[in-house]
Rosetta silent file (secondary structure, phi, psi, omega in degrees, C-alpha in Angstrom):
SEQUENCE: XXXXXXXXXXXXXXXXXXXXXXXXXXXXXXXXXXXXXXXXXXXXXXXXXXXXXXXXXXXXXXXXXXXXXXXXXXXXXXXXXXXXXXXXXXXXXXXXXXXXXXXXXXXXXXXXXXXXXXXXXXXXXXXXXXXXXXXXXXXXXXXXXXXXXXXX
SCORE:     score description
SCORE:     0.000 S_00000001
   1 L     0.000  131.157 -168.470    0.017   -0.142   -0.075 S_00000001
   2 L   -92.534  148.285  176.361    1.218    3.486   -0.813 S_00000001
   3 L   -90.957  138.105  173.699    0.450    6.233    2.105 S_00000001
   4 L   -86.694  162.842 -179.762   -1.191    9.221    0.397 S_00000001
   5 L   -75.755  136.689 -168.342   -0.473   12.990    1.069 S_00000001
   6 L  -114.898    9.493  176.527   -2.231   14.003    4.068 S_00000001
   7 L   -69.998  147.592 -171.277   -1.684   17.955    3.704 S_00000001
   8 L    63.817   25.268  166.941   -4.790   19.868    4.034 S_00000001
   9 L   -89.086   90.977  165.861   -6.781   17.615    6.212 S_00000001
  10 E  -155.853  165.875  177.885   -8.609   20.154    7.788 S_00000001
  11 L  -109.544    4.282  179.175  -12.196   21.905    8.259 S_00000001
  12 L    94.117   -1.656  167.834  -11.561   25.430    8.934 S_00000001
  13 L  -137.384  -21.537  171.957  -11.605   24.679   12.714 S_00000001
  14 E  -130.110  164.206  174.110   -9.418   21.648   13.252 S_00000001
  15 E  -148.332  154.277  179.234   -6.730   20.174   11.211 S_00000001
  16 E  -107.910  122.694 -172.722   -5.042   16.763   11.408 S_00000001
  17 E   -89.582  116.231  178.616   -1.220   16.907   11.671 S_00000001
  18 E   -62.494  131.651  172.126    0.664   13.497   10.405 S_00000001
  19 E  -102.943  -38.691  175.850    3.009   12.336   13.028 S_00000001
  20 E  -153.984  175.773  166.338    3.824    8.968   11.490 S_00000001
  21 E  -125.492  135.540 -171.475    3.002    6.240    9.193 S_00000001
  22 E  -128.874  121.746 -170.411    3.243    2.544   10.156 S_00000001
  23 L   -75.265  167.877 -175.271    3.469   -0.096    7.478 S_00000001
  24 L   -76.495  150.692  166.570    1.360   -3.360    7.837 S_00000001
  25 E  -126.438  102.584 -155.670    2.700   -6.025    9.918 S_00000001
  26 H   -65.150  -23.042 -166.673    0.893   -9.278    8.616 S_00000001
  27 H   -75.846  -25.155 -175.251    2.524  -11.539   11.381 S_00000001
  28 H   -98.648   14.714 -178.979    0.968   -9.408   14.067 S_00000001
  29 L    66.578    6.170 -174.010   -2.213   -9.094   12.125 S_00000001
  30 E   -78.878  122.385  166.494   -1.621   -5.234   11.959 S_00000001
  31 L   -79.061  144.081 -176.354   -2.805   -3.258    9.103 S_00000001
  32 L   -59.893  154.611 -170.438   -1.079    0.049    7.668 S_00000001
  33 E  -149.386  147.955  168.342   -1.919    3.190    9.647 S_00000001
  34 E   -98.474  148.551  177.597   -1.703    6.835    9.601 S_00000001
  35 E  -125.834  127.297 -172.208   -1.085    8.459   13.159 S_00000001
  36 E  -137.077  139.129  163.701   -2.335   12.205   13.317 S_00000001
  37 E   -96.719  149.499 -170.410   -2.383   14.707   16.124 S_00000001
  38 E   -91.866  134.651  173.103   -5.735   16.665   16.302 S_00000001
  39 E  -146.399  159.370 -176.665   -4.917   20.367   16.437 S_00000001
  40 E   -87.149  169.354 -179.217   -6.630   23.646   16.187 S_00000001
  41 L   -80.334    9.464  155.212   -5.415   25.701   13.288 S_00000001
  42 L   -86.494    8.610 -178.860   -2.672   27.577   15.312 S_00000001
  43 L    91.323    4.134 -170.369   -1.194   24.069   15.867 S_00000001
  44 L   -81.629  121.200 -171.233   -2.353   23.545   19.244 S_00000001
  45 E   -67.927  125.212  178.308   -2.555   19.737   20.076 S_00000001
  46 E  -116.076  -10.270 -179.701   -5.872   18.725   21.325 S_00000001
  47 E   168.573 -174.823  170.918   -5.682   15.123   20.907 S_00000001
  48 E  -132.424  151.419  176.945   -4.694   12.059   18.487 S_00000001
  49 E  -136.668  164.742  179.390   -6.464    9.934   16.039 S_00000001
  50 E  -155.262  149.959  174.918   -5.357    7.178   13.724 S_00000001
  51 E  -127.886  121.808 -178.484   -6.572    5.266   10.659 S_00000001
  52 E   -94.098  121.430 -161.140   -5.972    1.692    9.846 S_00000001
  53 L   -91.986  121.816  174.723   -6.176    1.023    6.045 S_00000001
  54 L   102.646 -179.911 -176.299   -8.141   -2.257    5.252 S_00000001
  55 L  -135.132  144.111  179.461  -10.228   -4.850    7.050 S_00000001
  56 L  -162.167  175.501  173.840   -9.382   -8.034    9.185 S_00000001
  57 H   -70.936  -18.664  178.332  -10.531   -9.295   12.251 S_00000001
  58 H   -71.522  -37.119 -172.112   -8.360   -7.433   14.483 S_00000001
  59 H   -86.680  -17.025  160.873   -9.704   -4.125   13.017 S_00000001
  60 H   -58.697  -26.099  179.633  -13.305   -5.468   13.484 S_00000001
  61 H  -110.680  -11.377  178.529  -12.871   -5.537   17.160 S_00000001
  62 H  -114.481   -8.169 -170.102  -10.254   -2.720   17.490 S_00000001
  63 L    79.998  147.328  161.689  -11.696   -0.519   14.617 S_00000001
  64 L   -67.098  -16.950 -173.876  -10.216    1.472   11.680 S_00000001
  65 E  -133.091  135.525 -178.469  -10.189    4.598   13.580 S_00000001
  66 E  -138.510  124.722 -162.254   -9.171    5.071   16.823 S_00000001
  67 L  -135.355  172.899 -166.858   -9.137    8.811   18.726 S_00000001
  68 L   174.318  117.559  163.271   -8.528   10.548   22.112 S_00000001
  69 E   -97.652  113.556  166.828   -9.326   14.074   23.113 S_00000001
  70 L   -31.722  133.579  171.699   -7.545   15.996   25.812 S_00000001
  71 H   -42.706  -68.133  173.724   -9.955   16.330   28.632 S_00000001
  72 H   -35.025  -28.992 -172.256   -9.765   20.344   28.375 S_00000001
  73 H  -105.815    8.682 -171.812  -10.832   20.204   24.824 S_00000001
  74 L   -88.392  157.961 -174.654  -13.606   17.845   25.181 S_00000001
  75 L   109.749   -0.841 -165.329  -17.437   18.714   24.500 S_00000001
  76 L  -119.127   19.144 -172.813  -16.772   20.482   21.121 S_00000001
  77 L    54.497   36.623  166.327  -17.041   17.195   18.735 S_00000001
  78 H   -63.931  -61.403  173.467  -13.374   17.226   17.902 S_00000001
  79 H   -33.810  -73.556  169.572  -13.141   13.378   17.964 S_00000001
  80 H   -29.347  -59.997  177.479  -16.214   13.628   15.254 S_00000001
  81 H   -53.323  -51.837  172.562  -14.671   16.186   13.247 S_00000001
  82 H   -49.949  -44.022 -178.179  -11.421   14.458   13.233 S_00000001
  83 H   -69.913  -41.572  167.892  -13.066   11.326   12.045 S_00000001
  84 H   -35.883  -57.653  177.843  -15.038   13.171    9.260 S_00000001
  85 H   -60.950  -36.568  174.559  -11.768   14.106    8.019 S_00000001
  86 H   -70.796  -31.718 -174.849  -10.269   10.351    8.203 S_00000001
  87 H   -75.029  -15.980  165.366  -13.276    9.436    6.338 S_00000001
  88 H   -79.498  -27.787 -179.878  -12.277   11.282    3.430 S_00000001
  89 H   -77.141  -38.290 -177.764   -8.744    9.985    3.397 S_00000001
  90 H   -61.558  -52.794  173.888  -10.382    6.173    3.736 S_00000001
  91 H   -55.512  -51.707 -176.093  -12.277    6.990    0.478 S_00000001
  92 H   -53.135  -37.976  179.890   -9.164    8.156   -1.347 S_00000001
  93 L   -69.965   -6.502  172.102   -7.788    4.599   -0.286 S_00000001
  94 L    76.932   31.313  177.854  -11.049    3.153   -2.006 S_00000001
  95 L   -88.757  136.499 -176.596  -12.427    1.905    1.350 S_00000001
  96 L   -95.948  -17.091 -178.142  -16.128    1.492    1.052 S_00000001
  97 E  -152.844  163.345  169.892  -16.917    1.232    4.903 S_00000001
  98 E  -139.262  168.671 -178.973  -15.228    1.809    8.062 S_00000001
  99 E  -126.479  121.833  162.450  -15.371    0.270   11.712 S_00000001
 100 E  -120.314  131.613  174.547  -15.263    2.232   15.020 S_00000001
 101 E  -119.878  152.833  169.137  -15.450    0.422   18.192 S_00000001
 102 E  -158.660  174.370 -171.764  -15.457    1.414   21.674 S_00000001
 103 L   -81.214  156.741 -175.224  -16.446   -0.074   24.988 S_00000001
 104 L   -51.366  -30.369 -170.214  -19.899   -0.387   25.889 S_00000001
 105 L   -99.745    8.182  175.283  -19.855    1.874   28.960 S_00000001
 106 L   -86.977   93.781 -177.510  -17.793    4.833   26.930 S_00000001
 107 H   -84.302  -23.840  167.040  -20.801    6.969   26.507 S_00000001
 108 H   -54.088  -47.638 -165.390  -18.844    9.866   25.150 S_00000001
 109 H   -83.229  -31.766  162.692  -17.305    7.780   22.346 S_00000001
 110 H   -39.309  -59.398 -173.017  -20.841    6.017   21.888 S_00000001
 111 H   -68.582  -51.707  168.298  -22.388    9.462   21.354 S_00000001
 112 H   -21.783  -58.965 -174.042  -19.410   10.262   18.853 S_00000001
 113 H   -58.555  -53.626 -173.569  -20.323    7.164   16.738 S_00000001
 114 H   -65.392  -41.839  174.691  -24.180    8.208   16.835 S_00000001
 115 H   -62.471  -29.893  176.202  -23.129   11.831   15.940 S_00000001
 116 L   -77.902  -23.631 -177.070  -21.231   10.630   13.072 S_00000001
 117 L    97.377   18.104  177.442  -24.340    8.311   11.620 S_00000001
 118 L   -66.542  167.692  173.447  -22.720    4.826   12.519 S_00000001
 119 E  -110.140  131.519  154.847  -24.906    1.901   12.607 S_00000001
 120 E   -87.976  123.702 -164.993  -24.308   -0.121   15.575 S_00000001
 121 E   -88.458  -31.312  177.355  -23.895   -3.730   14.199 S_00000001
 122 E   175.307  164.096  177.127  -23.641   -5.245   17.676 S_00000001
 123 E   -99.286  118.079 -179.616  -22.160   -5.141   21.302 S_00000001
 124 E  -106.009  132.207  165.445  -19.450   -8.118   20.717 S_00000001
 125 E   -72.995  131.712 -173.962  -17.902  -10.357   22.929 S_00000001
 126 L   -74.367  119.439  169.486  -14.067  -10.203   22.446 S_00000001
 127 L   -38.971  157.853 -167.044  -12.605  -13.507   21.392 S_00000001
 128 L   -76.711  -31.983 -176.540  -10.415  -15.239   23.959 S_00000001
 129 L   -91.248   13.298 -176.921   -7.263  -14.809   21.862 S_00000001
 130 L   -76.908  137.336 -169.615   -7.937  -11.160   21.341 S_00000001
 131 H   -59.221  -57.904 -171.550   -4.985   -8.662   22.416 S_00000001
 132 H   -63.139  -17.554  169.384   -7.533   -6.226   24.265 S_00000001
 133 H   -96.279  -20.906  171.281   -8.701   -9.091   26.118 S_00000001
 134 H   -85.326  -27.336 -161.893   -5.702  -10.757   27.032 S_00000001
 135 H  -103.165  -39.107  165.081   -3.619   -7.799   27.582 S_00000001
 136 L   -96.259  -17.404  173.605   -6.332   -5.231   29.058 S_00000001
 137 L   100.159    7.565 -161.092   -9.016   -7.306   30.406 S_00000001
 138 L  -102.522  140.259 -171.593  -11.569   -6.037   28.128 S_00000001
 139 L  -127.912  -10.007  173.616  -14.570   -8.227   27.111 S_00000001
 140 E  -153.238  155.889 -175.247  -16.889   -6.543   24.923 S_00000001
 141 E  -140.158  140.897 -174.809  -16.920   -4.041   22.315 S_00000001
 142 E   -97.204  131.095 -178.869  -19.799   -1.825   20.578 S_00000001
 143 E  -109.051  114.839  163.589  -19.029   -2.430   16.746 S_00000001
 144 E  -114.572  144.381  176.423  -20.020    0.609   14.459 S_00000001
 145 E  -111.258  145.425 -176.138  -20.174    0.581   10.889 S_00000001
 146 E  -119.628  102.162  173.692  -19.755    3.812    8.690 S_00000001
 147 E   -65.918  109.499  165.427  -20.963    3.372    4.865 S_00000001
 148 L   -62.835  -30.097 -167.635  -18.244    5.667    2.971 S_00000001
 149 L   -81.350  -31.800  172.584  -20.408    5.394    0.070 S_00000001
 150 L   -46.735  119.634  177.831  -23.509    6.794    1.465 S_00000001
 151 L   -63.629  129.911  177.912  -23.958   10.560    0.422 S_00000001
 152 L   -90.359    0.000    0.000  -23.198   12.762    3.455 S_00000001
């Protein structure tokens, strides 16, 4: 896979600043990924997000997109706005849908997924061999699907 130019990922309020790209690691079941800082237009770092390109079982449970907004910047839909920018990058890679997951009790993240128009596919039990289960003790994930082909 070829990583694309990510300059210009902004919506007039926030910008995504590329921090690194990571090649696929098939032995670990990892897909190629972009990692960004979520910043305001002056460059103040407000959070992080990443986009994993492609689909596999790991991404079904872990998501194509991950995000975290620093506590002092929460409540402004910055995670959702960052996701919308990542949706455009995913479309440029030919992706037709994305998965975002969160813990069932993470209500702010669930609201972000709903704000973005995601479809809750299921609240899934993590497989016994899943890294999040083995390393972090997590047992369930809300699995949201986002149709990138739908007109927005």
